[in-house]
Short mmCIF file of C-alpha atoms in Angstrom, two decimals:
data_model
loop_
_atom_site.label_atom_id
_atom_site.label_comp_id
_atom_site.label_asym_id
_atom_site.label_seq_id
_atom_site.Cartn_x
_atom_site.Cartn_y
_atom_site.Cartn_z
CA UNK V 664 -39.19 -14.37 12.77
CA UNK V 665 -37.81 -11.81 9.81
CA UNK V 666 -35.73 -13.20 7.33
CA UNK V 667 -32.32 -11.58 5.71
CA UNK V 668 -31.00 -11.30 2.46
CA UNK V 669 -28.05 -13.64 1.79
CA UNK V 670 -25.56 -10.96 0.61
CA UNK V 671 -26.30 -7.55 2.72
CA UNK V 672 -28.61 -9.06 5.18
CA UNK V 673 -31.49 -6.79 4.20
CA UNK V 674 -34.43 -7.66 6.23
CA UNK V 675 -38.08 -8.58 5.97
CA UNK V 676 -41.11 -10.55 7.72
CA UNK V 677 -41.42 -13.84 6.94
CA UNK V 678 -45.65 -15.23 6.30
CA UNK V 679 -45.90 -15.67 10.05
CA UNK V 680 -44.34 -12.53 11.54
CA UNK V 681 -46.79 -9.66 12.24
CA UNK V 682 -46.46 -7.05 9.93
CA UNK V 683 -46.19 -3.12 10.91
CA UNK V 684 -44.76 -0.28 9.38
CA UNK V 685 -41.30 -0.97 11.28
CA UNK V 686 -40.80 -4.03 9.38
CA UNK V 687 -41.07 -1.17 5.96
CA UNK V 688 -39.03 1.50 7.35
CA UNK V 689 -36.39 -1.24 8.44
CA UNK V 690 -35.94 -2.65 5.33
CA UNK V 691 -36.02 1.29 3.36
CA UNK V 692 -33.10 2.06 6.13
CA UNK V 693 -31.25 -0.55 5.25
CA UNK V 694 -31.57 0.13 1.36
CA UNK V 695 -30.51 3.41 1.78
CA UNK V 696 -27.88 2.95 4.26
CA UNK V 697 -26.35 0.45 1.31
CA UNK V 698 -26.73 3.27 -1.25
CA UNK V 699 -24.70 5.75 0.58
CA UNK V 700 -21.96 3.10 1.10
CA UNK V 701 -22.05 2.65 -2.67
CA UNK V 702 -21.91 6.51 -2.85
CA UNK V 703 -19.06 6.67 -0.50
CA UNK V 704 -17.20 3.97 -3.24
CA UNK V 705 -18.20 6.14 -6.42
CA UNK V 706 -16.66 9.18 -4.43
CA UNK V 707 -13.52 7.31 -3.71
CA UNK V 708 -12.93 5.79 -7.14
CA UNK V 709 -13.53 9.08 -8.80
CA UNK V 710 -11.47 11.06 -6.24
CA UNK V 711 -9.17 9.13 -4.00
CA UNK V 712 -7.73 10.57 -0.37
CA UNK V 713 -4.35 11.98 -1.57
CA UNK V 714 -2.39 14.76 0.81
CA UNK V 715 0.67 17.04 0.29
CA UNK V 716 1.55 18.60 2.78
CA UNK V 717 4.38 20.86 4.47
CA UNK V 718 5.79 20.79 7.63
CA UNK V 719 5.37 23.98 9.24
CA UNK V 720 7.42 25.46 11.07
CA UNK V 721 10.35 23.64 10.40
CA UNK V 722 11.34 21.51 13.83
CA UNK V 723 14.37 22.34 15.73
CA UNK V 724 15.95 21.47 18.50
CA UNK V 725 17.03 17.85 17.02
CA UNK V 726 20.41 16.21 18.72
CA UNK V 727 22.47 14.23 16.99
CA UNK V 728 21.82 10.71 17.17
CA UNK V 729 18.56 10.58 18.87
CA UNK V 730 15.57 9.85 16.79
CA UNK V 731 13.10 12.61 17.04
CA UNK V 732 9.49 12.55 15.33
CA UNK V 733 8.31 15.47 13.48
CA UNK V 734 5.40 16.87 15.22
CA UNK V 735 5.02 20.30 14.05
CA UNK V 736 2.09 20.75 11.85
CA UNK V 737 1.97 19.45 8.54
CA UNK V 738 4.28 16.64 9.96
CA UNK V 739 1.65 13.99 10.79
CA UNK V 740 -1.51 12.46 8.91
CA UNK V 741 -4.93 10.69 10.18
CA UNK V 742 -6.07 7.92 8.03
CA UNK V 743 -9.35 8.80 7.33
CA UNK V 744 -10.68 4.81 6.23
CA UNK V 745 -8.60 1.93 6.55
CA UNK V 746 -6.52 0.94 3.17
CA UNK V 747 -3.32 0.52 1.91
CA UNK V 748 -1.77 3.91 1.25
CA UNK V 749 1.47 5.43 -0.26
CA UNK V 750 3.99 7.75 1.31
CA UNK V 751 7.02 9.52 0.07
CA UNK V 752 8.13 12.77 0.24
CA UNK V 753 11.18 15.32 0.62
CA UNK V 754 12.80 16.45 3.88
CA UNK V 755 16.18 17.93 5.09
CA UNK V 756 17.94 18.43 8.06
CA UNK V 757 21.08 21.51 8.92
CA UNK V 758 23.19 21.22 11.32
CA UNK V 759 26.65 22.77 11.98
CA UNK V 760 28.02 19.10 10.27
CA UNK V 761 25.43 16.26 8.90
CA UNK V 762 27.43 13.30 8.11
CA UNK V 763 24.37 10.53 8.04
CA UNK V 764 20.56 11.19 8.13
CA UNK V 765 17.83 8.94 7.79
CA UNK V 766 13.42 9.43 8.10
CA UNK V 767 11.49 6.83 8.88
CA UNK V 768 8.04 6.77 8.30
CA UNK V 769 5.81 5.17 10.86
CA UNK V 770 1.93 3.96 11.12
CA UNK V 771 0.78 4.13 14.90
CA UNK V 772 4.46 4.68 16.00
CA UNK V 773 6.10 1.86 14.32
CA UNK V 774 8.52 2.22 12.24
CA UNK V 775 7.65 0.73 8.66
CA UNK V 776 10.05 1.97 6.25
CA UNK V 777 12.55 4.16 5.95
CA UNK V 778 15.35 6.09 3.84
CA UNK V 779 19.10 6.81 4.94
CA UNK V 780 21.97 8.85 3.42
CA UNK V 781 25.63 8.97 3.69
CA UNK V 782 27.15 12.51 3.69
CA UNK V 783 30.59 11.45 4.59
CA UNK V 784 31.87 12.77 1.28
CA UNK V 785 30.21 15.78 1.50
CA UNK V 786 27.16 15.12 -0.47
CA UNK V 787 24.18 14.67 -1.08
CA UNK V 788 23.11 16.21 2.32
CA UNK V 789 23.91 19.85 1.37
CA UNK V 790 20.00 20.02 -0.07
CA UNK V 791 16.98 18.45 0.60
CA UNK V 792 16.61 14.59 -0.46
CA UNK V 793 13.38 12.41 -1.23
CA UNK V 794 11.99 9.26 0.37
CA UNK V 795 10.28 7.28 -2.68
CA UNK V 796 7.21 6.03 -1.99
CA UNK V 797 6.26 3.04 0.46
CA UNK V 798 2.78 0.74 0.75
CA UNK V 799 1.30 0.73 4.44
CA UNK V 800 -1.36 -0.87 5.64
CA UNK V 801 -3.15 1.78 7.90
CA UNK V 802 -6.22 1.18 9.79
CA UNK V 803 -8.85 4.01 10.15
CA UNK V 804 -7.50 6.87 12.65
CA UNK V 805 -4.17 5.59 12.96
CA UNK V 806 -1.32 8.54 12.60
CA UNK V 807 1.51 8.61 9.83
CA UNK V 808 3.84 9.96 10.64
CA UNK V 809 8.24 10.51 10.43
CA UNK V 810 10.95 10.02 12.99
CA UNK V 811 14.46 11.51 11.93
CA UNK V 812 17.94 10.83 12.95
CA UNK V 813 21.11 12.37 12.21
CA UNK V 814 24.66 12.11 13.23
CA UNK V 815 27.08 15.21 13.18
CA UNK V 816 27.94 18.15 15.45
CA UNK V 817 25.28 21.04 16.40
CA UNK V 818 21.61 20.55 16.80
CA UNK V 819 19.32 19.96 13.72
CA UNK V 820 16.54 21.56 11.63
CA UNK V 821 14.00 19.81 9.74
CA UNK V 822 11.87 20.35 7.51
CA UNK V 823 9.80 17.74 5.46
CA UNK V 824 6.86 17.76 2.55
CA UNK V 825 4.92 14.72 3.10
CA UNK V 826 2.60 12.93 0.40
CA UNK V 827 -0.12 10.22 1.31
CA UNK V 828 -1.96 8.49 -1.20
CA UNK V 829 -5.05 6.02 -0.73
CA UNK V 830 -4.70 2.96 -2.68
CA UNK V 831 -7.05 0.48 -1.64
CA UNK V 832 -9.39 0.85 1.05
CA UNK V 833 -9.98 -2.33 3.22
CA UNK V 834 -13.07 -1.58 4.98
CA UNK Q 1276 -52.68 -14.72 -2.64
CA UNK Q 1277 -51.60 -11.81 -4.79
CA UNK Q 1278 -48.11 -9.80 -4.89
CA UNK Q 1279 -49.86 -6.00 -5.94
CA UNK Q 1280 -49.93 -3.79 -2.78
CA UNK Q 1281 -53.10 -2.76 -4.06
CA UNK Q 1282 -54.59 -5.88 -3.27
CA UNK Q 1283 -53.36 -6.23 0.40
CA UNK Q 1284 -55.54 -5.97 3.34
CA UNK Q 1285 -55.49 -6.50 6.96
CA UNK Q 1286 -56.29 -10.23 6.14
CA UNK Q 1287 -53.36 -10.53 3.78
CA UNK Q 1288 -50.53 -10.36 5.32
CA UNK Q 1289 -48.43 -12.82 3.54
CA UNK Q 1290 -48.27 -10.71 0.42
CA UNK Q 1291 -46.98 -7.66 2.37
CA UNK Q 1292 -44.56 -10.48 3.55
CA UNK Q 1293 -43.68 -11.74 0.10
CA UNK Q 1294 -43.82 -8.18 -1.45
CA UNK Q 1295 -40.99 -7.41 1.18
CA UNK Q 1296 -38.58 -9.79 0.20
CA UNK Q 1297 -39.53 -9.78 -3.38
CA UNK Q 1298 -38.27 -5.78 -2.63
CA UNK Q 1299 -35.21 -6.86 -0.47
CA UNK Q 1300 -34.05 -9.08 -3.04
CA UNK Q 1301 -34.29 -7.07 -6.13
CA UNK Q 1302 -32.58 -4.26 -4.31
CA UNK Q 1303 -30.20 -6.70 -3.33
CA UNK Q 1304 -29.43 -8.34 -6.93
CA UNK Q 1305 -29.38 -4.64 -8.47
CA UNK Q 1306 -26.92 -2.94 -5.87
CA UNK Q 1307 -24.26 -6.11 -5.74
CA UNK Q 1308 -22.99 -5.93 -9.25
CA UNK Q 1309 -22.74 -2.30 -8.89
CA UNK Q 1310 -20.72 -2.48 -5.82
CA UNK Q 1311 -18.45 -4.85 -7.16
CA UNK Q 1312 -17.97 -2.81 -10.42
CA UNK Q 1313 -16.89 0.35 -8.03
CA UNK Q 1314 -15.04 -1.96 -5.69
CA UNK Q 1315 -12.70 -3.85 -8.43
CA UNK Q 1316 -12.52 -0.36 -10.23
CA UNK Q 1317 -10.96 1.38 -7.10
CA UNK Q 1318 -9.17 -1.61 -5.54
CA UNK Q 1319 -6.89 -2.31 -8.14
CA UNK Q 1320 -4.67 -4.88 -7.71
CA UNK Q 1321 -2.22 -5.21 -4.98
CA UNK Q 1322 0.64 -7.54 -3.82
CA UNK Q 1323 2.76 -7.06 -0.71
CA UNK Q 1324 5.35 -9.55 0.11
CA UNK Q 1325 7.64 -9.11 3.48
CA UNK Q 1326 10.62 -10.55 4.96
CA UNK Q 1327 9.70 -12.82 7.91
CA UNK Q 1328 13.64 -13.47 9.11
CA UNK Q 1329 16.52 -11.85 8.06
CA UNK Q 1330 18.24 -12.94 4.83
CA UNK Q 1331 22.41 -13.38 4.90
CA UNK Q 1332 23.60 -11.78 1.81
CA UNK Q 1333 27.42 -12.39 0.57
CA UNK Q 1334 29.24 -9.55 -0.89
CA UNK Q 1335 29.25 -9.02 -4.18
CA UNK Q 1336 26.38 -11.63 -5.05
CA UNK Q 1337 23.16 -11.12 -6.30
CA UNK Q 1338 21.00 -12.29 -3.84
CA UNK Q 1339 16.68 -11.61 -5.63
CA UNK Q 1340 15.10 -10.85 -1.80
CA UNK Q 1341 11.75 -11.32 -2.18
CA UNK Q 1342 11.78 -15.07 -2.87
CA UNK Q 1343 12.32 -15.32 0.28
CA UNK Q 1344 9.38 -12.90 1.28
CA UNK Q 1345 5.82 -13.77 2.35
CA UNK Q 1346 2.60 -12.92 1.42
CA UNK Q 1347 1.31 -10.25 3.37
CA UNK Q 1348 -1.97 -8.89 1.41
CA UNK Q 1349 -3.23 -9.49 -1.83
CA UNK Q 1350 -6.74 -8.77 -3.11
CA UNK Q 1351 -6.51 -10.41 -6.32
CA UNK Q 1352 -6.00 -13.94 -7.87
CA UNK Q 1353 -1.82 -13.81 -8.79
CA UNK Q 1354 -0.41 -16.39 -11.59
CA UNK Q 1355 -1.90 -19.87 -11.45
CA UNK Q 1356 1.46 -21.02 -12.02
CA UNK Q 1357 3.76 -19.08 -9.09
CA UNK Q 1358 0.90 -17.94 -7.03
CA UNK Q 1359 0.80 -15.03 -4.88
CA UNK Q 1360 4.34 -13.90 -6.38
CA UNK Q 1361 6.04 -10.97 -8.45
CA UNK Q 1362 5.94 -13.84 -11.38
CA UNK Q 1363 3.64 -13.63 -14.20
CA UNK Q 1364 1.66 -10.81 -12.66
CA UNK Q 1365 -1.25 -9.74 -15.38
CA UNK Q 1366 -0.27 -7.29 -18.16
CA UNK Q 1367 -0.66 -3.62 -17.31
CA UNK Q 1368 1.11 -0.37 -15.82
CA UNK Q 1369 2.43 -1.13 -12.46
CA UNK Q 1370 3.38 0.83 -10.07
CA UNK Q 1371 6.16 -1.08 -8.02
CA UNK Q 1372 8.29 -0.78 -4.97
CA UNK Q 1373 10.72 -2.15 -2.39
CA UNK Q 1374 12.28 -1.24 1.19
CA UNK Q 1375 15.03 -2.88 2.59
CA UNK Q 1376 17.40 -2.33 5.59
CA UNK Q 1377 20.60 -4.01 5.23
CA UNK Q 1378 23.19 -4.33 8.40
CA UNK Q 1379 26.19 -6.03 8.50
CA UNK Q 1380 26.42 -9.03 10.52
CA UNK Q 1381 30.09 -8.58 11.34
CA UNK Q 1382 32.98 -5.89 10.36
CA UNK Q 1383 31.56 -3.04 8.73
CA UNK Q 1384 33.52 -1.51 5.96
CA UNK Q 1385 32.82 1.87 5.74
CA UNK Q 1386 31.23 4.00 2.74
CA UNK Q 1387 31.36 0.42 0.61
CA UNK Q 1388 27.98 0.15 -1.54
CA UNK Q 1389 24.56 -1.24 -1.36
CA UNK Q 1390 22.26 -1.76 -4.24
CA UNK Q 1391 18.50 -2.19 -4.51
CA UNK Q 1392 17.43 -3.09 -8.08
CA UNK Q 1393 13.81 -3.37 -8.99
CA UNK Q 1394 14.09 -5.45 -12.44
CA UNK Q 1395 11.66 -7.29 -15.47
CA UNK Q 1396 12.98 -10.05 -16.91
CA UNK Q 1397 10.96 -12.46 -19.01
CA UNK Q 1398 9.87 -15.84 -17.66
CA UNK Q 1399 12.40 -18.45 -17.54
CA UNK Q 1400 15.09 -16.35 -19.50
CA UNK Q 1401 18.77 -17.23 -18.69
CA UNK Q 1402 20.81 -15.06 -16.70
CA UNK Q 1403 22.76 -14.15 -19.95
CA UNK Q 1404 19.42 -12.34 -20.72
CA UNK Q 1405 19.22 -8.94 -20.26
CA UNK Q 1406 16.59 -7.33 -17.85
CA UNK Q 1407 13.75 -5.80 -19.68
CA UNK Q 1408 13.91 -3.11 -17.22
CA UNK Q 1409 16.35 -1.92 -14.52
CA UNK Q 1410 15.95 0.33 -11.79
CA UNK Q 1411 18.88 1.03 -9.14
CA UNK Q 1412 19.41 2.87 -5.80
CA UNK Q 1413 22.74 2.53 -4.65
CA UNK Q 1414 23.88 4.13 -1.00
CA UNK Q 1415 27.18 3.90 0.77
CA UNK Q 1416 27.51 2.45 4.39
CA UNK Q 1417 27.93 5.55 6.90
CA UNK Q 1418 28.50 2.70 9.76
CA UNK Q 1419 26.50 4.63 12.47
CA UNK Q 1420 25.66 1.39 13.54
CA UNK Q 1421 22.07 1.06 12.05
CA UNK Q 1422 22.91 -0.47 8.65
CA UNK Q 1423 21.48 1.64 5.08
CA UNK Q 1424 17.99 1.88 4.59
CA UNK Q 1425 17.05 1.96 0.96
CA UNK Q 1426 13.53 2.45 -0.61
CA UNK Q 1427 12.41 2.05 -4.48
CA UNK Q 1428 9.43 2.87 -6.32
CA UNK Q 1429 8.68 3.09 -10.01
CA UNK Q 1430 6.57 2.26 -12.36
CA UNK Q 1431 6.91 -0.93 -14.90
CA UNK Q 1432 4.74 -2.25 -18.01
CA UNK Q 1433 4.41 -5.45 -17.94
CA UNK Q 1434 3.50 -7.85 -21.21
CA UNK Q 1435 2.24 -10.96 -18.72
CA UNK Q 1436 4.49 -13.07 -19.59
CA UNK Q 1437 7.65 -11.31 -17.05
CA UNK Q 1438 8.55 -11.18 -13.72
CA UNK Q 1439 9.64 -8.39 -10.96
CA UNK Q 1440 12.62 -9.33 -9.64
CA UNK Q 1441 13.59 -6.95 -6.38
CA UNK Q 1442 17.44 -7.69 -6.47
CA UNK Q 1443 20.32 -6.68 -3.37
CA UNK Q 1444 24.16 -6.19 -3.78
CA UNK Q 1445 27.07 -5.30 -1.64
CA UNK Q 1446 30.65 -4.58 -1.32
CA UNK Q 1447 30.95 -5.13 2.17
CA UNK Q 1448 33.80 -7.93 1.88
CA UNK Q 1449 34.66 -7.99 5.64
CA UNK Q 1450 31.33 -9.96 6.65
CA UNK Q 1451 27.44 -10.78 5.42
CA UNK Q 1452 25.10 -8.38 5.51
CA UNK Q 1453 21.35 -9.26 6.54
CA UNK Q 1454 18.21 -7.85 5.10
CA UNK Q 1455 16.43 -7.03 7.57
CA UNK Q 1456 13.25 -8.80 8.78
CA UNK Q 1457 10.31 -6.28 7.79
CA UNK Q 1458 12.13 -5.04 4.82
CA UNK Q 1459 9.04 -5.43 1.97
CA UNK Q 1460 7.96 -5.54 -1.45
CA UNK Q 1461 5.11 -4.51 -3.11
CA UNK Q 1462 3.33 -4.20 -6.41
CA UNK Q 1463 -0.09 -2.01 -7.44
CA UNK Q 1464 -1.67 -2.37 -10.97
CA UNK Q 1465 -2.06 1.40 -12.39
CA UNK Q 1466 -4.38 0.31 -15.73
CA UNK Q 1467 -4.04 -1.58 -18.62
CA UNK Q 1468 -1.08 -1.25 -20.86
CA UNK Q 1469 -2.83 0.94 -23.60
CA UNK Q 1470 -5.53 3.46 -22.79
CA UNK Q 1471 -9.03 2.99 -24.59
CA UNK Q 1472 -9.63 5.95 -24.20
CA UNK Q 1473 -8.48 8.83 -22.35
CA UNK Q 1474 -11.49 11.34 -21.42
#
C-alpha cells in the first residue's frame, strides 16, 4: 500500500507495492501541482488582488428610506480566493433634499460595516463623502457589495467608487 | 540493494520504492520552507476583534470598546502577556481600523455627537498621559431611527511596547447608547518600522 509524505501527502510505493509508471507520474503530478500553488503565492505576494472601480451608470430610482443595493456595474465585486480584504471608497447620493445617508457594505448580502452622515445642517452631503476602509472576511465567489439609504424628499441618485484590497488569503 | 536508478531492474523493485520516497521527501523538505517564506511574507499579520453583545455606553464617558471584543481571526502569535489583544502588538507600521454602530437605548437627542477614536498610548501609562497618537471621527445623531454608523482606518507606528486603544464618546444625555453587536476592530502589520531597503 503507497505511503504519503507527512506535510503535502506526496505519494509513493512502499517495498511491497507493485511498481508501474503510475506510481512515477503520480508522484511528478503531485510535485508539480505543489509548485504551481507556490507560484500562485509568489504571484500574490508580489502583486496582490486590489480593484477600483466606478459605478456606472450612476443608479436611480432610490426612495427615501428604503435601503437599495447598488447593482449597476462597477457596483459589486467577486472574491476571486478566500482572504481577508479591505473596502472603502467614495459615493454620493442627490435628491431634491438629503438630510441623512448612510452605505453599507455587505459580503454575501450581509451587512458588515457601514458609514452614515448627518446633513441636517446642511452639510457635508452637498458633495460626495468617503467610507474608510473595513476588514472582511470573504470566502471565494462571494459578492461585495453596497446597500444605501437616505432620508429626504425626491428620489435619489447614486453614484459610488469602490476599492477592494486582498490582505490575507485564507485558502 | 542500491538507490542509483541505473542499477534497478525488474528484480529490484525496492530501490524504485526507496528512490521514490527518497524523491518525495526531498521535494517535500525543499518546497516547505519556501512556502512558508511566501506565506508569512504575504500574510502579514492580522487581528480582528468583534463585539459579541452590545456594550451600554454613558454619555460623556470614555468607554475603550474593544476590551470588550472577541477574537475573531488572528494568524499570528499576539503579546505573551495580553494575548490575542490590541496590547503590545510587535513593532512595525500598522495599518488599523474600527466600525461601530451606536443607537440609543432610550430618548434620542438629536444632532448631539459621537466619537470614534483610534489611539497609542504606552503600556501601563496613567490616564494623565497623553496618547502617542490620536485619531477622531466625530458624527452627529440624525435620529432616523438607525443610530450613527462610524468607520476608522489609519495607519500607526508602533515601538512594541504600546497599545491601540479604539475609544467611543457621546453627548446623548437623555439615555445610554449601545455599540452595537458586530461593530469590530481590526489591526494589519504593513512592515517594519524602518525600511532596509527600499528597491
Amino acid at each position: 500500500m503507497p505511503a504519503n509524505t507527512p506535510i503535502y501527502g506526496f505519494t509513493y510505493p512502499c517495498e511491497s507495492d507493485a511498481i508501474n509508471a503510475s506510481a512515477f507520474s503520480t508522484l511528478a503530478n503531485q510535485i508539480d501541482a505543489k509548485l504551481l500553488d507556490i507560484a500562485a503565492d509568489r504571484d500574490f505576494a508580489i502583486g496582490r488582488y486590489n480593484v477600483q472601480q466606478d459605478m456606472s451608470p450612476n443608479q436611480g430610482g432610490i426612495a427615501s428610506g428604503v435601503a437599495t443595493p447598488l447593482t449597476n456595474a462597477g457596483s459589486t465585486y467577486v472574491a476571486p480566493v478566500s482572504g481577508i480584504y479591505v473596502v472603502d471608497g467614495y459615493t454620493s447620493v442627490t435628491a431634491t433634499t438629503v438630510t441623512y445617508a448612510r452605505i453599507q457594505i455587505r459580503v454575501a448580502a450581509t451587512a458588515k460595516f457601514a458609514r452614515s452622515v448627518n446633513n441636517e445642517t446642511g452639510s457635508p452631503l452637498s458633495g460626495t463623502w468617503s467610507f474608510p476602509g473595513g476588514a472582511v472576511i470573504v470566502t471565494a465567489g462571494q459578492t461585495i457589495d453596497t446597500v444605501i439609504t437616505f432620508t429626504g424628499t425626491g428620489t435619489g441618485t447614486a453614484t459610488l467608487h469602490l476599492n477592494v484590497r486582498l490582505i490575507v488569503r485564507l485558502a | 540493494m542500491t538507490e542509483c536508478f541505473d542499477c534497478m531492474d525488474p528484480a529490484n523493485y525496492a530501490a524504485v520504492a526507496l528512490k521514490l520516497q527518497q524523491t518525495a521527501l526531498a521535494a517535500e523538505a525543499c518546497l516547505f520552507p519556501v512556502e512558508r517564506s511566501l506565506r508569512s511574507a504575504a500574510n502579514l499579520p492580522t487581528l480582528i476583534r468583534t463585539l459579541a453583545a452590545p456594550v451600554a455606553c454613558t454619555a460623556n464617558v470614555m468607554k475603550v470598546l474593544d476590551t470588550f471584543a472577541t477574537l475573531t481571526f488572528t494568524n499570528f502569535t499576539p503579546s505573551p502577556t495580553f494575548g490575542s489583544t490590541f496590547s503590545q502588538l510587535p513593532a512595525g507600521v500598522w495599518q488599523v481600523g474600527a466600525f461601530v454602530n451606536a443607537t440609543a437605548t432610550g430618548t434620542v437627542d438629536d444632532n448631539t455627537y459621537r466619537q470614534l477614536s483610534i489611539v497609542t498610548r504606552t503600556l501601563f501609562s496613567p490616564t494623565s498621559v497623553a496618547n502617542t497618537y490620536t485619531m477622531l471621527e466625530t458624527q452627529f445623531e440624525a435620529n432616523v431611527g438607525i443610530g450613527v454608523d462610524l468607520t476608522l482606518c489609519t495607519t500607526v507606528a508602533l515601538n512594541g511596547n504600546e497599545s491601540i486603544q479604539f475609544q467611543f464618546l457621546h453627548g446623548n444625555t437623555s439615555s445610554t447608547l449601545n455599540a452595537a453587536t458586530g461593530s469590530f476592530f481590526w489591526a494589519h502589520r504593513l512592515s517594519d518600522e524602518i525600511a532596509l531597503k527600499v528597491v
